[in-house]
Coordinates of C-alpha atoms and ligand atoms in Angstrom, one line a residue:
M1348 CA 289.5 158.6 170.8
E1349 CA 287.0 160.6 174.3
R1350 CA 283.9 158.4 173.9
T1351 CA 280.6 161.1 173.6
H1352 CA 278.2 159.1 174.8
H1353 CA 275.3 161.3 174.2
L1354 CA 275.4 161.5 170.5
P1355 CA 273.5 158.5 168.2
D1356 CA 276.1 155.7 167.0
I1357 CA 275.2 156.0 163.1
R1358 CA 275.2 152.5 162.5
T1359 CA 271.7 152.8 163.7
L1360 CA 269.9 155.2 161.2
S1361 CA 267.8 153.1 158.6
P1362 CA 269.4 154.1 154.5
K1363 CA 266.9 156.3 154.4
E1364 CA 267.4 157.9 157.4
L1365 CA 271.4 158.4 156.2
S1366 CA 270.2 159.7 152.9
Q1367 CA 268.4 162.2 155.5
V1368 CA 270.9 163.0 157.0
V1369 CA 273.6 163.7 154.0
S1370 CA 270.9 166.0 152.4
E1371 CA 270.0 167.5 155.4
L1372 CA 274.4 168.3 155.5
G1373 CA 274.0 170.2 152.3
Q1374 CA 275.9 166.7 150.7
P1375 CA 275.1 165.1 146.7
A1376 CA 272.9 161.5 147.4
F1377 CA 275.9 159.8 145.9
R1378 CA 277.5 160.2 149.9
A1379 CA 274.7 158.4 151.6
K1380 CA 276.0 155.0 149.5
Q1381 CA 279.2 155.7 150.1
L1382 CA 278.3 156.4 153.4
N1383 CA 276.6 153.3 153.8
E1384 CA 279.9 151.4 151.7
W1385 CA 282.3 152.4 155.2
L1386 CA 279.3 152.0 157.9
F1387 CA 278.7 147.9 156.5
E1388 CA 280.4 147.1 154.0
K1389 CA 284.1 148.3 154.7
N1390 CA 283.0 148.5 159.0
V1391 CA 285.5 151.2 159.6
C1392 CA 284.8 152.2 162.9
S1393 CA 285.5 156.4 162.8
F1394 CA 284.7 158.6 160.6
E1395 CA 288.6 159.4 159.8
E1396 CA 288.1 157.0 158.2
M1397 CA 285.8 157.3 155.1
T1398 CA 288.5 159.1 152.9
N1399 CA 286.4 159.3 149.6
L1400 CA 284.5 162.1 151.5
P1401 CA 285.2 165.5 152.0
K1402 CA 287.2 166.5 155.6
A1403 CA 284.5 169.2 156.2
F1404 CA 281.6 167.0 155.5
R1405 CA 283.5 164.0 158.1
E1406 CA 283.7 166.7 160.8
Q1407 CA 279.8 167.6 160.0
L1408 CA 279.4 164.1 161.0
A1409 CA 281.4 163.5 163.6
E1410 CA 279.5 166.4 165.7
H1411 CA 276.3 164.9 165.2
F1412 CA 277.5 161.1 166.0
F1413 CA 279.7 158.2 167.2
F1414 CA 280.3 155.2 167.4
A1415 CA 279.8 152.8 169.7
V1416 CA 281.6 150.1 169.0
P1417 CA 282.9 148.2 172.0
T1418 CA 286.5 148.6 173.6
E1419 CA 288.9 145.5 174.2
V1420 CA 289.7 145.1 178.1
V1421 CA 291.6 142.0 177.8
K1422 CA 293.3 140.0 174.9
Q1423 CA 294.8 136.6 175.8
V1424 CA 296.7 134.8 172.7
S1425 CA 297.3 131.1 173.0
K1426 CA 300.0 129.0 171.7
D1427 CA 297.5 127.5 169.1
G1428 CA 296.9 130.7 167.5
S1429 CA 293.2 131.7 169.4
R1430 CA 292.4 134.9 170.7
K1431 CA 290.3 135.5 173.6
Y1432 CA 288.6 138.7 174.3
L1433 CA 286.9 140.4 176.6
L1434 CA 284.8 143.8 174.7
Q1435 CA 283.3 146.3 176.6
F1436 CA 280.8 148.1 175.4
P1437 CA 279.8 152.0 175.8
D1438 CA 278.0 151.3 178.3
G1439 CA 280.3 149.3 180.1
V1440 CA 278.6 145.6 179.9
A1441 CA 281.1 143.4 178.6
V1442 CA 281.0 140.1 176.5
E1443 CA 283.3 137.7 175.4
T1444 CA 284.6 136.7 171.6
V1445 CA 287.0 134.5 170.5
G1446 CA 288.8 133.9 167.3
M1447 CA 290.5 130.3 165.8
P1448 CA 292.7 131.3 162.8
S1449 CA 293.8 128.1 160.4
R1450 CA 295.2 128.4 157.2
N1451 CA 293.0 130.9 155.2
R1452 CA 290.9 130.6 157.8
L1453 CA 288.6 132.5 159.9
A1454 CA 286.5 131.3 162.6
V1455 CA 285.0 133.7 165.2
C1456 CA 282.7 132.9 168.1
I1457 CA 280.6 135.8 169.4
S1458 CA 277.9 135.9 172.4
T1459 CA 274.4 137.0 172.1
Q1460 CA 274.0 138.1 175.1
A1461 CA 275.9 139.7 178.0
G1462 CA 275.7 137.1 180.9
C1463 CA 272.6 134.2 180.1
N1464 CA 270.5 133.4 182.2
M1465 CA 270.4 129.2 181.6
G1466 CA 271.9 128.4 184.4
C1467 CA 273.8 125.4 182.6
A1468 CA 276.0 123.7 185.8
F1469 CA 278.7 123.6 184.2
C1470 CA 278.9 127.2 182.6
A1471 CA 280.7 130.1 184.7
T1472 CA 278.5 132.8 182.7
G1473 CA 275.6 130.8 184.0
L1474 CA 276.9 131.3 187.3
A1475 CA 276.4 135.0 186.6
G1476 CA 272.6 135.8 185.5
L1477 CA 271.5 137.7 182.4
T1478 CA 273.1 142.0 182.2
R1479 CA 271.5 142.0 179.6
S1480 CA 270.5 140.8 175.5
L1481 CA 273.3 142.8 172.8
T1482 CA 272.2 144.5 169.7
A1483 CA 272.4 143.0 166.3
Q1484 CA 275.3 145.9 166.1
E1485 CA 277.0 144.6 169.5
M1486 CA 277.3 141.2 167.6
V1487 CA 278.5 141.6 164.3
D1488 CA 280.9 144.5 165.7
Q1489 CA 282.4 141.7 167.5
V1490 CA 283.4 139.5 164.2
V1491 CA 284.4 142.5 163.1
H1492 CA 287.1 143.5 166.0
V1493 CA 288.7 140.2 165.6
S1494 CA 288.8 140.6 161.5
R1495 CA 291.0 143.9 162.5
D1496 CA 292.5 143.1 165.1
L1497 CA 294.2 139.6 162.7
G1498 CA 294.0 141.7 159.8
E1499 CA 292.7 139.2 158.1
R1500 CA 288.1 138.1 156.3
V1501 CA 286.4 136.0 158.1
T1502 CA 285.6 132.6 157.0
S1503 CA 283.0 131.4 159.6
V1504 CA 281.0 132.9 163.1
V1505 CA 279.3 130.5 165.0
F1506 CA 277.0 132.1 167.6
M1507 CA 278.6 129.9 170.4
G1508 CA 279.8 132.6 173.5
Q1509 CA 278.3 134.1 176.7
G1510 CA 273.7 133.9 176.2
E1511 CA 271.6 132.1 174.8
P1512 CA 270.8 133.4 170.8
F1513 CA 267.5 132.1 171.1
A1514 CA 265.8 134.0 174.3
N1515 CA 267.8 136.6 172.3
F1516 CA 266.2 136.2 168.7
N1517 CA 265.6 138.5 166.7
E1518 CA 268.3 140.3 166.9
T1519 CA 269.9 136.9 166.5
V1520 CA 268.3 136.7 163.1
R1521 CA 268.6 140.5 162.5
A1522 CA 273.1 140.1 163.1
L1523 CA 272.9 136.5 160.8
R1524 CA 271.4 138.4 158.3
M1525 CA 273.9 141.6 158.6
L1526 CA 276.8 139.2 158.2
N1527 CA 275.6 137.0 155.4
S1528 CA 274.1 141.0 153.6
E1529 CA 276.7 141.0 150.5
H1530 CA 276.4 145.3 151.8
G1531 CA 277.3 143.5 154.7
L1532 CA 280.4 141.9 155.5
N1533 CA 279.6 138.5 153.2
I1534 CA 279.7 135.3 154.8
G1535 CA 277.8 132.0 153.6
A1536 CA 275.0 131.2 155.8
R1537 CA 275.9 127.7 155.8
H1538 CA 279.2 129.2 157.8
L1539 CA 276.6 131.4 160.0
T1540 CA 276.1 128.7 163.0
V1541 CA 273.3 129.4 165.4
S1542 CA 274.1 126.8 168.7
T1543 CA 271.1 126.4 171.1
C1544 CA 270.2 124.9 174.8
G1545 CA 267.1 123.9 172.6
I1546 CA 263.9 126.3 172.6
I1547 CA 261.6 124.9 171.1
P1548 CA 260.0 127.9 169.9
N1549 CA 262.5 129.3 167.9
I1550 CA 263.8 126.2 166.2
R1551 CA 260.8 126.1 164.9
A1552 CA 261.2 129.6 163.9
F1553 CA 264.4 128.8 162.6
A1554 CA 263.8 126.3 160.4
D1555 CA 261.0 129.2 158.2
L1556 CA 263.7 131.6 157.6
P1557 CA 264.5 130.8 154.0
E1558 CA 268.3 131.2 154.4
Q1559 CA 270.5 128.2 154.6
F1560 CA 272.3 128.7 158.6
T1561 CA 273.4 126.1 160.1
L1562 CA 271.5 124.9 163.7
A1563 CA 273.8 123.5 166.4
V1564 CA 271.7 122.5 170.2
S1565 CA 273.4 122.2 173.1
L1566 CA 272.4 118.6 174.1
H1567 CA 275.2 117.0 176.6
S1568 CA 272.3 114.3 178.1
A1569 CA 269.9 112.1 176.1
I1570 CA 268.5 111.8 179.6
Q1571 CA 266.3 113.8 181.1
S1572 CA 267.1 114.2 184.2
T1573 CA 270.7 114.7 183.9
R1574 CA 269.8 117.0 181.5
N1575 CA 267.3 118.6 183.7
Q1576 CA 270.3 118.8 186.0
L1577 CA 273.2 120.1 184.1
M1578 CA 270.6 122.8 181.8
P1579 CA 267.8 123.7 184.0
G1580 CA 266.7 126.1 181.7
V1581 CA 266.1 124.2 179.2
K1582 CA 263.1 121.8 181.6
K1583 CA 260.6 122.6 180.0
Y1584 CA 261.5 121.3 176.7
T1585 CA 261.4 118.2 177.1
L1586 CA 264.4 115.8 175.2
V1587 CA 260.6 114.6 173.6
R1588 CA 259.6 117.2 171.9
L1589 CA 263.2 118.6 171.2
H1590 CA 263.3 115.4 169.3
E1591 CA 259.6 116.1 167.1
A1592 CA 261.2 120.1 167.1
L1593 CA 264.1 118.6 165.2
Q1594 CA 262.7 115.9 163.4
L1595 CA 260.4 118.8 161.8
Y1596 CA 263.6 121.0 161.1
T1597 CA 265.1 118.5 158.9
E1598 CA 262.5 117.6 157.1
K1599 CA 261.5 120.9 156.2
T1600 CA 265.1 122.2 155.6
G1601 CA 267.2 119.1 154.0
R1602 CA 269.3 120.1 156.4
R1603 CA 271.4 118.7 159.3
P1604 CA 271.4 120.1 162.5
T1605 CA 274.8 119.8 165.5
Y1606 CA 274.2 118.0 168.6
E1607 CA 277.5 119.2 170.8
F1608 CA 278.1 117.0 173.7
A1609 CA 280.5 118.2 176.4
M1610 CA 282.1 114.7 178.0
I1611 CA 281.4 115.1 181.6
E1612 CA 283.4 112.6 184.1
G1613 CA 280.5 110.1 185.6
I1614 CA 278.0 112.0 184.6
N1615 CA 277.3 111.5 181.0
D1616 CA 279.8 109.5 180.2
T1617 CA 278.1 106.1 182.0
N1618 CA 276.7 103.6 179.8
P1619 CA 273.7 104.2 180.1
E1620 CA 274.1 107.5 179.2
M1621 CA 276.2 106.7 176.0
N1622 CA 273.3 104.3 174.8
A1623 CA 270.5 107.1 175.3
L1624 CA 272.2 109.2 173.3
C1625 CA 273.1 106.5 170.8
D1626 CA 268.9 106.1 170.8
F1627 CA 268.4 109.6 170.6
C1628 CA 270.8 110.1 167.0
E1629 CA 269.9 107.3 165.9
G1630 CA 268.6 106.9 162.1
T1631 CA 267.6 111.5 161.8
L1632 CA 270.1 113.0 160.2
C1633 CA 272.3 114.8 162.8
H1634 CA 276.2 115.2 163.3
V1635 CA 277.7 114.2 166.5
N1636 CA 280.6 117.0 168.7
L1637 CA 281.9 115.0 171.0
I1638 CA 284.4 117.5 173.2
Q1639 CA 286.0 117.1 176.3
L1640 CA 284.4 119.2 178.8
N1641 CA 287.1 122.3 180.1
D1642 CA 288.9 122.0 182.9
I1643 CA 287.7 125.0 184.9
P1644 CA 289.3 125.5 188.0
D1645 CA 286.8 124.8 191.5
S1646 CA 284.5 123.1 189.8
P1647 CA 283.0 119.8 190.1
F1648 CA 282.7 118.7 187.2
K1649 CA 285.8 117.0 185.3
P1650 CA 286.4 116.4 182.1
S1651 CA 286.1 112.4 180.7
P1652 CA 289.1 110.7 180.3
M1653 CA 290.1 110.8 176.6
K1654 CA 289.2 107.2 175.8
K1655 CA 285.6 107.3 176.5
V1656 CA 285.1 110.3 174.4
E1657 CA 286.6 108.3 171.8
E1658 CA 284.5 104.9 173.2
L1659 CA 281.7 107.1 172.9
Q1660 CA 282.8 108.1 168.9
R1661 CA 282.8 104.1 168.5
R1662 CA 279.1 102.9 169.2
L1663 CA 277.9 106.3 167.8
Q1664 CA 279.7 105.0 164.9
M1665 CA 278.4 102.2 164.8
R1666 CA 274.6 103.1 165.0
G1667 CA 275.3 105.0 161.8
V1668 CA 276.0 108.2 163.7
E1669 CA 278.8 111.1 162.3
T1670 CA 280.4 112.3 164.9
T1671 CA 283.9 114.1 165.6
I1672 CA 285.6 114.4 168.4
R1673 CA 286.8 118.5 168.3
N1674 CA 289.6 119.9 170.3
S1675 CA 288.8 122.4 173.0
R1676 CA 290.9 125.6 171.1
G1677 CA 292.8 127.7 173.4
S1678 CA 292.5 125.6 176.4
D1679 CA 295.8 127.5 177.6
I1680 CA 294.0 130.9 177.5
D1681 CA 290.8 130.3 180.1
A1682 CA 288.6 129.4 176.5
A1683 CA 285.0 127.8 178.7
C1684 CA 282.9 130.1 177.8
G1685 CA 282.9 132.4 180.9
Q1686 CA 286.3 131.7 182.7
L1687 CA 287.2 135.1 181.3
K1688 CA 285.0 137.4 182.3
Q1689 CA 284.9 135.5 185.8
R1690 CA 289.0 136.2 186.1
K1691 CA 288.3 139.8 185.4
I1692 CA 285.6 140.0 188.1
N1693 CA 287.9 138.3 190.1
V1694 CA 290.4 140.5 190.0
H1695 CA 288.7 143.5 190.5
L1696 CA 287.3 141.8 193.3
S1697 CA 290.5 140.4 195.2
Ligands
SF4_807 S1 276.4 127.1 178.6 FE1 275.9 128.9 177.0 S2 273.9 128.9 177.2 FE2 274.1 127.4 178.8 S3 274.8 129.1 181.1 FE3 276.6 128.7 180.1 S4 276.1 130.8 178.3 FE4 274.4 130.5 179.3

């Protein structure tokens, strides 16, 4: 399909504007409702698919509008069934999206920015800097792409791909609402998880949302100097303030945030690091996800051995902290964030 970039994306129109278009094109008012259903509930990406609209009307729409849906540039399929995509938007920027099917469930991990300026030391995306933030529709489009590719309904979405969602807060919240809406993808709020490095003002704003969206915080170390080294982008939001903000969050929402802890050999798997994490979590409402860092070629950071991961889990559990060891899915397919794009860039350069 030829792309017609000079036309507006029909999905950027408000319901009122859609009704206006319907009436200007001489159609009865109920067509606006049909159009809305095709666009936001059934998530089609062409006018041809809108089979209950008259052909002439569909042709008229196609003369005035287009669908700014992303193009699949690369797809990798893992032995465990997960799929990783590099999706490119009409302006040429590309992001990574991962689909993780399991029995009766389909989880999708989406990006919220093309690139990222948080500069996390262990992350390929962080090295390349920020290109631009994504719109809410572009976030939803990633979910729709995976759903169509696998022919399944998406049951949960994690905002954990490229980018810092809380550095693109308003569009992230809009995307959450589009995914949650019964006139959208209708995914339960608790099954929508946003992962932040810990941008405190937006943790507070997130706590004020009426919906029960889930919060995850990339912690990676509970010792300030290590965390500064690993995550320089959130240096100014100190661990003391973060701890405070998370207490307020749990008091206000009654919900349990998840702390992500990617274990890196010799960096955050030492005795003092383990003690500091236990102290940070003990007595608070939280759930810790321990994960072995992905083994990235040429990276100075190596995954901790499994026995260290298990040791940390034991220590946390002894202090009454709920903990899960997560498998890194798709480890055979460049699954760490930024790797696929990096590979693609390397391919282009070589
Ligand atoms: S880990 Fe996430 S927040 Fe950190 S640089 Fe990479 S994409 Fe950005």
